[in-house]
Short mmCIF file of C-alpha atoms in Angstrom, two decimals:
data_model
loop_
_atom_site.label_atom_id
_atom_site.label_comp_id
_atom_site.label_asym_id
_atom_site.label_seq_id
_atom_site.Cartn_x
_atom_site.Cartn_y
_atom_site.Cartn_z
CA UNK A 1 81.80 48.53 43.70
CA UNK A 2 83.92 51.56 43.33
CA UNK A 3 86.90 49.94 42.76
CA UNK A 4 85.43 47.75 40.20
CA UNK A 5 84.36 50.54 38.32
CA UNK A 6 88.02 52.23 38.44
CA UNK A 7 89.18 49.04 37.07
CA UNK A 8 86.68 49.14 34.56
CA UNK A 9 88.11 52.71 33.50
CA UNK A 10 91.64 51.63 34.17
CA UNK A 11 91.28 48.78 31.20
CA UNK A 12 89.37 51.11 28.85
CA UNK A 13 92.51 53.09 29.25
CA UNK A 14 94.87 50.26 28.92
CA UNK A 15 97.73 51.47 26.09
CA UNK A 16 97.59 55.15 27.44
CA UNK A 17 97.40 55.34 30.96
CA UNK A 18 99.45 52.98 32.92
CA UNK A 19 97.33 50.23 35.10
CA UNK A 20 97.04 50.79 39.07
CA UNK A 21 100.21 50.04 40.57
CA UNK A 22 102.19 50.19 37.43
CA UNK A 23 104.71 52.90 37.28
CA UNK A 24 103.57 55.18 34.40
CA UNK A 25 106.05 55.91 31.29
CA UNK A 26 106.55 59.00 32.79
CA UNK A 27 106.55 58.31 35.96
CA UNK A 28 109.88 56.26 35.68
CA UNK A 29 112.79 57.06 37.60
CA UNK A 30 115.88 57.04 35.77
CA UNK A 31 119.09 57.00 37.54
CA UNK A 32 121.75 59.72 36.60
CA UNK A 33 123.04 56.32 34.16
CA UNK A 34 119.92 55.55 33.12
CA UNK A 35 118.95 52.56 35.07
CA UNK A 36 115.74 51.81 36.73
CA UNK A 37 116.01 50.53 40.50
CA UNK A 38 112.17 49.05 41.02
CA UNK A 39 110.12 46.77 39.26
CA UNK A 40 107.75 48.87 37.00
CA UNK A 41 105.17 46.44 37.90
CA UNK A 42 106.40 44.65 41.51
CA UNK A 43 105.57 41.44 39.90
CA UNK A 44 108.33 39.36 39.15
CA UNK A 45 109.00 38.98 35.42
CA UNK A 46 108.15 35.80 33.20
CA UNK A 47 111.22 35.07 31.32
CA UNK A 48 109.44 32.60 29.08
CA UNK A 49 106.84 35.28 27.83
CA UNK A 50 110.08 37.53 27.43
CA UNK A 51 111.13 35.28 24.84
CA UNK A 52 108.22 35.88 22.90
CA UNK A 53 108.67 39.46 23.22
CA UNK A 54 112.19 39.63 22.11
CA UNK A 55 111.65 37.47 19.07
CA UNK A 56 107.77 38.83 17.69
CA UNK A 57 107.99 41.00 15.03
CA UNK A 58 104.61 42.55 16.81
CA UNK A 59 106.99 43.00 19.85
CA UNK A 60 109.74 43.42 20.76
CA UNK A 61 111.16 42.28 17.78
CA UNK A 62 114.83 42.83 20.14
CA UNK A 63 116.27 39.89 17.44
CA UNK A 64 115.73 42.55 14.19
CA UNK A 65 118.88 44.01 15.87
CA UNK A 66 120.40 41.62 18.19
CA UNK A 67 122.05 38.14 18.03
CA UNK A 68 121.40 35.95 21.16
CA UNK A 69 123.05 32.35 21.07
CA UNK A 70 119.99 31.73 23.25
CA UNK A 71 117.41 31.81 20.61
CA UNK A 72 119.15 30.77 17.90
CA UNK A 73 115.78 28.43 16.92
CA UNK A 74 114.46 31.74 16.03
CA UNK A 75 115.32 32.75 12.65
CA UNK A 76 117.24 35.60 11.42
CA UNK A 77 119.13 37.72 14.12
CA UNK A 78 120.00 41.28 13.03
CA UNK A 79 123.59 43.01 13.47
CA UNK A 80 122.76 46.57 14.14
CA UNK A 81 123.33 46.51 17.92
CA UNK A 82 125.49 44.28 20.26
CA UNK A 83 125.43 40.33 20.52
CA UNK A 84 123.21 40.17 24.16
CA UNK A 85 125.39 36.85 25.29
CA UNK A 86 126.21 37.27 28.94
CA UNK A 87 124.47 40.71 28.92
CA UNK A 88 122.51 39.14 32.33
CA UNK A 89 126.00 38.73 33.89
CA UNK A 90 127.42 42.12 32.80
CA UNK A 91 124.96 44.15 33.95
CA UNK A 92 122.85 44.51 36.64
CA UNK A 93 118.69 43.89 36.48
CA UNK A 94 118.73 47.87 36.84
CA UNK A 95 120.71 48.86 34.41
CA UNK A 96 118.70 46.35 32.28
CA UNK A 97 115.50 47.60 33.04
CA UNK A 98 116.59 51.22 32.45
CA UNK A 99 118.00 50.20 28.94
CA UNK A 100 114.94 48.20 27.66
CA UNK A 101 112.62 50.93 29.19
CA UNK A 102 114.60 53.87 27.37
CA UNK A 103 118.12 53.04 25.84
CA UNK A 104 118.48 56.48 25.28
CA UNK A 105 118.93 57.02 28.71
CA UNK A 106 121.85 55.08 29.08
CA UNK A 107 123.03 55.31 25.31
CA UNK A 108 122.55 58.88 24.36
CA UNK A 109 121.59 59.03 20.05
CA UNK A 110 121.22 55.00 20.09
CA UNK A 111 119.47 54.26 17.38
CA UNK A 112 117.78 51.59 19.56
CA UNK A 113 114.36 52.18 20.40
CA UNK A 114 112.26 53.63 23.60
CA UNK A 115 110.09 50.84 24.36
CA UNK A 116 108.27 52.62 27.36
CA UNK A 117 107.76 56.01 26.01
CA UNK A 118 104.69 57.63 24.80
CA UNK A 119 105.37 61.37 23.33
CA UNK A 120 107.71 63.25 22.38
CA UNK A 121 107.65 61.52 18.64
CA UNK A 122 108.39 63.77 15.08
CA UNK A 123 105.32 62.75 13.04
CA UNK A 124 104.17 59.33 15.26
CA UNK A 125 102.28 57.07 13.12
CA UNK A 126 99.35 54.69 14.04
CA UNK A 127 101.53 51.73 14.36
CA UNK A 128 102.87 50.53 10.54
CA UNK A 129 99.90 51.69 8.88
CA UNK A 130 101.48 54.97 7.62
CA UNK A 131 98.77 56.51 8.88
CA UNK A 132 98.74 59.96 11.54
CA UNK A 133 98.82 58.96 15.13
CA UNK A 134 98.12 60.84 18.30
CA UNK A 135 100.28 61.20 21.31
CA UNK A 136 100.00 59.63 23.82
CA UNK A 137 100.38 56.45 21.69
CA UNK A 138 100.46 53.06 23.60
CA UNK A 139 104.50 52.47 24.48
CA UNK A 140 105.76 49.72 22.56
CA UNK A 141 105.09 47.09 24.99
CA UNK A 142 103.57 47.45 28.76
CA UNK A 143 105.37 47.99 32.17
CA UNK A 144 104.79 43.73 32.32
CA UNK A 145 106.43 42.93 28.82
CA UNK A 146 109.42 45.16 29.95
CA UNK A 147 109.83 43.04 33.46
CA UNK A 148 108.97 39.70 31.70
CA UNK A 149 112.44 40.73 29.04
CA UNK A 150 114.49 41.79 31.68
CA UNK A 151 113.42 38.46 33.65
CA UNK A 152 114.85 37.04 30.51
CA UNK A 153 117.69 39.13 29.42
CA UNK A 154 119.15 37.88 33.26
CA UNK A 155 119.10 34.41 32.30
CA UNK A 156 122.03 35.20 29.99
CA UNK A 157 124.84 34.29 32.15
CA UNK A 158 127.40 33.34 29.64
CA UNK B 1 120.42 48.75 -28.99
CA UNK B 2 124.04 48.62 -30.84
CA UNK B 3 123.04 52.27 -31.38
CA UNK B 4 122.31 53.55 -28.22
CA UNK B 5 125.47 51.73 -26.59
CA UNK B 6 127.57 54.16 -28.71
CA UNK B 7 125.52 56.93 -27.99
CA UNK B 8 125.50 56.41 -24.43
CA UNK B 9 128.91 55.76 -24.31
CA UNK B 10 130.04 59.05 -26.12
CA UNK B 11 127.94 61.30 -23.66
CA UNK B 12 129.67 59.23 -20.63
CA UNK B 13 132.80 60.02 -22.10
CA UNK B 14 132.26 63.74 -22.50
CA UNK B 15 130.48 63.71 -18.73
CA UNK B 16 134.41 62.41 -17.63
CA UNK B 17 135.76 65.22 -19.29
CA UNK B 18 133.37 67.44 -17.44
CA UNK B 19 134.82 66.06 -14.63
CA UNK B 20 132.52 63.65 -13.34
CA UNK B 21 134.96 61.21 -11.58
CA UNK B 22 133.45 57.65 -13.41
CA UNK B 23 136.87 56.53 -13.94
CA UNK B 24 137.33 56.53 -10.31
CA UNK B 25 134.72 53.90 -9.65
CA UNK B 26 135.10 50.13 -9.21
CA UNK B 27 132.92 48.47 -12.43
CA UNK B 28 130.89 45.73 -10.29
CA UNK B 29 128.92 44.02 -13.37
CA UNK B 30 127.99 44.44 -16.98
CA UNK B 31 124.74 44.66 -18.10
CA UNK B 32 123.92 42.44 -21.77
CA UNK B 33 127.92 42.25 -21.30
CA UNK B 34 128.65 45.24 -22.78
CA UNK B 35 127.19 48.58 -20.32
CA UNK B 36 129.66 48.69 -17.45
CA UNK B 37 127.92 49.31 -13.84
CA UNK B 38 130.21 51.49 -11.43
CA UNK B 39 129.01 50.05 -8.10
CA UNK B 40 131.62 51.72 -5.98
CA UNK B 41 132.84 55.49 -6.13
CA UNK B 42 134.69 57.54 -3.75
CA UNK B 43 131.16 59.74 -2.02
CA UNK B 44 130.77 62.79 -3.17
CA UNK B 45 132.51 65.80 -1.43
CA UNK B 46 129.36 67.19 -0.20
CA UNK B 47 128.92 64.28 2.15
CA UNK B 48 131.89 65.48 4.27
CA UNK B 49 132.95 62.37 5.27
CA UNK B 50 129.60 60.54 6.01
CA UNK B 51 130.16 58.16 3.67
CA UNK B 52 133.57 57.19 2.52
CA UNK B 53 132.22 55.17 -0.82
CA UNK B 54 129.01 55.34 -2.29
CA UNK B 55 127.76 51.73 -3.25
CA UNK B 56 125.10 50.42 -5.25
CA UNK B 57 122.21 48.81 -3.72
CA UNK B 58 123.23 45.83 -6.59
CA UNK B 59 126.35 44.78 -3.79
CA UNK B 60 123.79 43.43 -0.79
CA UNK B 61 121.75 41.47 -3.20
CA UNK B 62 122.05 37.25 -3.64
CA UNK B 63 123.61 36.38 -6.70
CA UNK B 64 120.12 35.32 -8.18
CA UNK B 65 118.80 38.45 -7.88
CA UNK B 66 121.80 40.21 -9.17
CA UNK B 67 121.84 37.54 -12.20
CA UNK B 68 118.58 39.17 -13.29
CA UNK B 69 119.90 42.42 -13.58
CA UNK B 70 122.65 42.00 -15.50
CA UNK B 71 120.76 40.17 -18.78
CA UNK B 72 117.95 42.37 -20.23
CA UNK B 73 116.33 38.85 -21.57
CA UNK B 74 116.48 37.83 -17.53
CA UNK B 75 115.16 41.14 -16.19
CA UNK B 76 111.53 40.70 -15.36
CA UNK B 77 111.08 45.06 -15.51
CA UNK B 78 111.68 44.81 -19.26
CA UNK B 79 107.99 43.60 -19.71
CA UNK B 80 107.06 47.06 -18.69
CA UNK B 81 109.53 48.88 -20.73
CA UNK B 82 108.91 48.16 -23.89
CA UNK B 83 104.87 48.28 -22.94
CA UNK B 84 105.83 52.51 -21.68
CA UNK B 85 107.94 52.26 -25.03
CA UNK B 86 104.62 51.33 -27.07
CA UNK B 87 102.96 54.42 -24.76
CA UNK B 88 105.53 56.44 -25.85
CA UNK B 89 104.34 56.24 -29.74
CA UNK B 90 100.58 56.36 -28.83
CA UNK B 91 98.61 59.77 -29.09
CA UNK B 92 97.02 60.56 -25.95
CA UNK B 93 94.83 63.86 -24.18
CA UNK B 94 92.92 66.47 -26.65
CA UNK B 95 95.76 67.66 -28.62
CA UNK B 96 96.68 64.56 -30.25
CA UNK B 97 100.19 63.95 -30.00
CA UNK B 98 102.50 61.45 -28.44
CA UNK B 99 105.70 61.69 -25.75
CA UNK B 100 107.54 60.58 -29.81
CA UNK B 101 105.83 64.13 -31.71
CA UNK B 102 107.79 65.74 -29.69
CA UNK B 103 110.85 63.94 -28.20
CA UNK B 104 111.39 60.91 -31.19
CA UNK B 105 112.95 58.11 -30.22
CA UNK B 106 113.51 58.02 -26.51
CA UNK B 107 116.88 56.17 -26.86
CA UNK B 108 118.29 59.42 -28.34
CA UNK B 109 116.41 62.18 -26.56
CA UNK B 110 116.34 60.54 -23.72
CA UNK B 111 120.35 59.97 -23.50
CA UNK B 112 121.38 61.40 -19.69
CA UNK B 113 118.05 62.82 -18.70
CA UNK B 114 117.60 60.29 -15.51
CA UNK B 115 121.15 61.13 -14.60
CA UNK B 116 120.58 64.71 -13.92
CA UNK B 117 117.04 64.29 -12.44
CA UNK B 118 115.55 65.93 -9.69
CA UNK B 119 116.81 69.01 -11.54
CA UNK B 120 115.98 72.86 -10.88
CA UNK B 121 113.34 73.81 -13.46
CA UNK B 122 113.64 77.40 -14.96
CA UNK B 123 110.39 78.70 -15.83
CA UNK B 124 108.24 76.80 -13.67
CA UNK B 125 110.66 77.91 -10.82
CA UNK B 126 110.66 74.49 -9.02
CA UNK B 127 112.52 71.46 -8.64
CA UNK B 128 111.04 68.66 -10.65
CA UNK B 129 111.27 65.15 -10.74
CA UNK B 130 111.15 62.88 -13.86
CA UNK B 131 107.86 61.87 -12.86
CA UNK B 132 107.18 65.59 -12.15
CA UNK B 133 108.19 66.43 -15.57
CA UNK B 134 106.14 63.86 -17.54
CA UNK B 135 102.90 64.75 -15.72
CA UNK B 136 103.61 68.28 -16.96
CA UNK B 137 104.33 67.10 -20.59
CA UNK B 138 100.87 65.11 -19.86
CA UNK B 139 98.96 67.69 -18.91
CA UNK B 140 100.46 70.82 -20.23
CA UNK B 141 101.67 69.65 -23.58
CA UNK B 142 99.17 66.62 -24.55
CA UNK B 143 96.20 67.86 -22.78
CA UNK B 144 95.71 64.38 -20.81
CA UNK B 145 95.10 63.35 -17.37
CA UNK B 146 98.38 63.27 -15.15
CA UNK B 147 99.05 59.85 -13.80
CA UNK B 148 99.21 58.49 -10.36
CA UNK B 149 102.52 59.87 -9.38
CA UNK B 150 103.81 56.17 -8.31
CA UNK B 151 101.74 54.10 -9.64
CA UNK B 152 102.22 51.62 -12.59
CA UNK B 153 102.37 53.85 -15.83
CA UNK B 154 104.57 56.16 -14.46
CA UNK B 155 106.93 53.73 -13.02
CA UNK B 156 107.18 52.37 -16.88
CA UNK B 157 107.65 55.21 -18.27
CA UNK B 158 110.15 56.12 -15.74
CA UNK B 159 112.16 52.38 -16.34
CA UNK B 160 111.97 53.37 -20.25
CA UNK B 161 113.50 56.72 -20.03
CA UNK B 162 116.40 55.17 -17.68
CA UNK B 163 116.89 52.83 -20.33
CA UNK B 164 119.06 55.26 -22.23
CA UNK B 165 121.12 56.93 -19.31
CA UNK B 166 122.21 53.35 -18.22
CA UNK B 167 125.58 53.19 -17.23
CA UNK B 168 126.11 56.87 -17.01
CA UNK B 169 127.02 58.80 -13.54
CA UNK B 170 124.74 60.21 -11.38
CA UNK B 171 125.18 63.38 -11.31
CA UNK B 172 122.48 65.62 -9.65
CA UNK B 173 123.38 69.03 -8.99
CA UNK B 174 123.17 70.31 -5.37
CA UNK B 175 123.49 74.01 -5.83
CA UNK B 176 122.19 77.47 -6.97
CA UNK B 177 118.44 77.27 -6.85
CA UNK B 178 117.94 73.98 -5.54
CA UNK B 179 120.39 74.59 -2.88
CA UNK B 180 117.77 75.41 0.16
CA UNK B 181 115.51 72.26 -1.32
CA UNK B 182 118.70 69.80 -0.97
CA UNK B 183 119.06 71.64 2.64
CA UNK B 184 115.42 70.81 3.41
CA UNK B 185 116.01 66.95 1.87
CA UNK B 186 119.23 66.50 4.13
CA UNK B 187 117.32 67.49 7.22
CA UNK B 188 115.02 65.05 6.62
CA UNK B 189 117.17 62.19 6.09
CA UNK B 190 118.86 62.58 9.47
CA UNK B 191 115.33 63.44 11.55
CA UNK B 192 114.61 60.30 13.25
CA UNK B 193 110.93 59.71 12.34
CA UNK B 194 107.83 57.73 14.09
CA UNK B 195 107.24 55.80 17.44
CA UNK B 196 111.10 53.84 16.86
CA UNK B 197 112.53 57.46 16.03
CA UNK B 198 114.57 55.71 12.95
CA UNK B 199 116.14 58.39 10.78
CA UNK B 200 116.77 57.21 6.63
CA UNK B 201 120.33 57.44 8.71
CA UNK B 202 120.06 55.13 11.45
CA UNK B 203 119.63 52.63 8.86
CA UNK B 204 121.37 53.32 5.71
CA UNK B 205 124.28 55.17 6.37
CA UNK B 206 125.09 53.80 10.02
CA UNK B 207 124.24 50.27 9.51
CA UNK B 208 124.70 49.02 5.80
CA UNK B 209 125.91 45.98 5.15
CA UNK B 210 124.77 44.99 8.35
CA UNK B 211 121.45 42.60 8.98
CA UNK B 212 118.30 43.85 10.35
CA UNK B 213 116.16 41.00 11.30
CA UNK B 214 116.43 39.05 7.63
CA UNK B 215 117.36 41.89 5.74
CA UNK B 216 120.83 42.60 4.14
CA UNK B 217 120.62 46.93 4.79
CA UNK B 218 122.07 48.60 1.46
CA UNK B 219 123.11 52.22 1.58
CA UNK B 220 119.28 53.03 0.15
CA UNK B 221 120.76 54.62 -3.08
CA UNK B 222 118.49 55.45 -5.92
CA UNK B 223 120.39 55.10 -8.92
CA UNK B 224 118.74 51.62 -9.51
CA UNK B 225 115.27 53.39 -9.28
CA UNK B 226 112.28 52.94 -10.38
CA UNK B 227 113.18 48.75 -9.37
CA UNK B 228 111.31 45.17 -9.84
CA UNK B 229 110.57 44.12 -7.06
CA UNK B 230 110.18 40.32 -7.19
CA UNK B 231 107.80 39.94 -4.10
CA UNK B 232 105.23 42.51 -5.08
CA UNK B 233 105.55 40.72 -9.21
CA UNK B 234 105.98 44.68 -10.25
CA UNK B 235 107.75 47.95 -10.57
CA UNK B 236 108.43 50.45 -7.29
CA UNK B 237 109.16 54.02 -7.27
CA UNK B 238 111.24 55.81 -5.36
CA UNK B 239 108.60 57.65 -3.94
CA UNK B 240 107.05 54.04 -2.73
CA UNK B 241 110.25 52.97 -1.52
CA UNK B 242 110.52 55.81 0.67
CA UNK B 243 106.86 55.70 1.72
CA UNK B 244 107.74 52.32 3.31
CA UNK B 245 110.71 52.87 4.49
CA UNK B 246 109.18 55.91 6.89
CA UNK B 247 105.89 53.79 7.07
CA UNK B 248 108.75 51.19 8.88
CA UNK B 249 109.24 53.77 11.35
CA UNK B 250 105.41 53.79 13.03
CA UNK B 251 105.62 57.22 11.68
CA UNK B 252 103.33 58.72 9.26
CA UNK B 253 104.05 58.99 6.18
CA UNK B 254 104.67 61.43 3.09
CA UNK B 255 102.59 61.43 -0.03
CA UNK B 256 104.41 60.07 -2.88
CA UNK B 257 104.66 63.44 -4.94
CA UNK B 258 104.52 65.61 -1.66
CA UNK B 259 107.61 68.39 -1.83
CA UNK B 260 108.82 66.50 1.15
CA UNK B 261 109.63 63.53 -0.58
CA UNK B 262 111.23 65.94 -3.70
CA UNK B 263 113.20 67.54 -1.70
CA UNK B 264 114.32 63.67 -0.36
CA UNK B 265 115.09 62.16 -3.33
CA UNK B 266 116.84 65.39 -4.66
CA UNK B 267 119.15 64.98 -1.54
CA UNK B 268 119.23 60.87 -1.85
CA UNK B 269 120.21 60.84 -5.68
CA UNK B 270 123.04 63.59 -4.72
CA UNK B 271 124.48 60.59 -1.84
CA UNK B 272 125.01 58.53 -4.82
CA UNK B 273 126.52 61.26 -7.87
CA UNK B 274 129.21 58.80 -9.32
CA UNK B 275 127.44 55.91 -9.09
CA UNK B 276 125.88 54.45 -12.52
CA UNK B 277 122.37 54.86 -13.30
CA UNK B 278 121.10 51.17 -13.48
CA UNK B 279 117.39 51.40 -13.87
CA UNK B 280 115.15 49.04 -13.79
CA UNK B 281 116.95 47.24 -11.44
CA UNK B 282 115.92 44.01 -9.79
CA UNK B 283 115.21 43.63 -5.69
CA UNK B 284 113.66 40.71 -3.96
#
């Protein structure tokens, strides 16, 4: 009974607070390059659902900046960072998950953004509505969506 | 129109000998074949080094698009023009005049005045913007209500008093007392705003002429301002330009008016001195 009632709390809080056995946004443990050794979830990642996080505009949106030869069905791949061919054979799932989680980490003034951060923002909005929001805001996609892009990001080989 | 050409054409050429550099630009189109466009121009000094040309937002648009600008009869903004040029005759507010009692005929007194603008104001001891400035003829002068500050009769009014500067430089000044306002605007384009911590930088001065998702990414220059923006069928400000453009961010935004935003532009229009003042331009 208890538990179901910490779950009940734990969903209420889904957005803000991480869910039980998720490693929180802050909790995350960065290595001195900026990748991430453990799952953030310690389920395995879905690579399918990761392409529907890197190409939603409500998502990921990863193909505003990115070209990847891999989804070229989806329309309109942007140029502002690197061409993610390969990027699955060039780096490690670590260094993957650190970058996704916080690029800044790894690419210090990237103009790519945190996806599992929650503070820290100069005048956060609520979402694109222009409007004020408050801190902590829900990171731009959960500890899952995160493992789910990596799963996918290391199915690009070549 | 013959008229104003001349007229236009005389204060560009007395702006050169001032020493704005126009000759040092690259024409990119006419408009009506006969008001060269500077589209290109070395940046200005005061952007040591950021940029190494200052380029018209006209250069990352189709060729449609940029068709429409370059024929008055094609340009869907004119509609609203010569509507804020009928404004411009009509009495309005309890003292009975119109912007023409005062000013005449805008294509004479208005010759260079959206070249220079945001420009320090004397004795109201602020920096004012065009819209600024007509609100204040509106409600100081005329004794009428002051309109939305980006909303649709002020971006007409704004398109007809461009009409005359057309072709001539930008060429804002940056210092004396509007010096610690351009400071405050330049901070601001390089703070890196909202949940994806964008600055106006990230996109427009590291990444033009580079895609993001569909869209070709233009150096966000405002000499084209207010614009027509096909998709929304009407006029935008540059106030409601930069409103989305920050809104893009997951940030919240400024109020279109706010002295954020006036300090912004001040510091925007000064990234583009050189470049010609095309307004009403055309955008998709």
């Amino acid at each position: 009974m208890k538990s179901i009632i910490q779950m009940a709390v734990g969903l209420a809080m889904v957005g803000t607070v991480a869910m039980a056995g998720e490693v929180a946004p802050d909790d995350v443990a960065y290595d001195e390059y900026g990748a991430v050794a453990v799952s953030l979830t310690g389920v395995a990642g879905d690579p399918a659902n990761g392409i529907k996080i890197m190409t939603e505009r409500s998502k990921g949106n990863c193909i505003a900046c990115h070209q990847v030869t891999a989804l070229a069905e989806f329309p309109f791949h942007g140029e502002v960072g690197p061409m993610l061919d390969g990027v699955g054979a060039n780096r490690s799932e670590a260094e993957l998950r650190g970058i996704v989680a916080n690029a800044k980490i790894t690419f210090p003034e990237s103009v790519m953004p945190s996806f599992y951060k929650t503070h820290g923002y100069i005048r956060p909005g609520d979402a694109f509505t222009g409007k004020a929001g408050t801190e902590p805001l829900p990171p731009l996609l959960t500890a899952q969506e995160i493992e789910d892009v990596v799963a996918f990001l290391m199915t690009l080989q070549d | 129109m013959k008229m104003t050409v001349l007229k236009s054409a005389i204060a560009g050429l007395a702006l050169v000998a001032t020493g704005v550099m126009a000759e040092e630009g690259t024409v990119g189109f006419e408009i009506n074949g006969d008001i060269p466009i500077v589209t290109r121009v070395p940046a200005a000094a005061h952007l040591d080094g950021a940029l190494s040309e200052a380029i018209s937002g006209w250069e990352y648009r189709d060729s449609s698009t940029q068709a429409m600008q370059m024929d008055d009869f094609d340009n869907p903004a004119m509609l609203a023009v010569e509507q804020a040029a009928e404004v411009w005759n009509t009495a309005m507010g309890t003292v009975g005049k119109s912007c023409a009692d005062c000013h005449g005929d805008v294509n004479e007194s208005m010759i260079g005045i959206r070249a220079t603008y945001p420009k320090w104001n004397e004795k109201a001891g602020e920096v004012r913007t065009l819209a600024m400035q007509v609100n204040n003829c509106l409600t100081e002068n005329m004794g009428a209500e002051a309109w939305k500050y980006d909303g649709a009769d002020m971006a007409a009014m704004e398109a007809l008093i461009s009409i005359p500067s057309r072709g001539m430089p930008v060429n804002v000044a940056i210092d004396g007392p509007v010096a610690s306002v351009w400071e405050q605007g330049k901070e601001m384009y390089y703070t890196r705003y909202g949940q994806l911590e964008l600055s106006c930088a990230s996109c427009h001065e590291l990444n033009y002429d580079n895609l993001i998702r569909a869209d070709h990414l233009s150096q966000g220059q405002i000499n084209a301002f207010p614009v027509y923006r096909l998709k929304d069928t009407g006029l935008v400000t540059t106030h409601g330009r930069f409103k989305g453009c920050v809104r893009d961010t997951r940030a919240e935004t400024f109020a279109a008016g706010s002295p954020e935003f006036v300090a912004l532009e001040l510091y925007v229009a000064s990234r583009g001195n050189g470049l010609s003042v095309e307004a009403p331009a055309v955008r998709p």
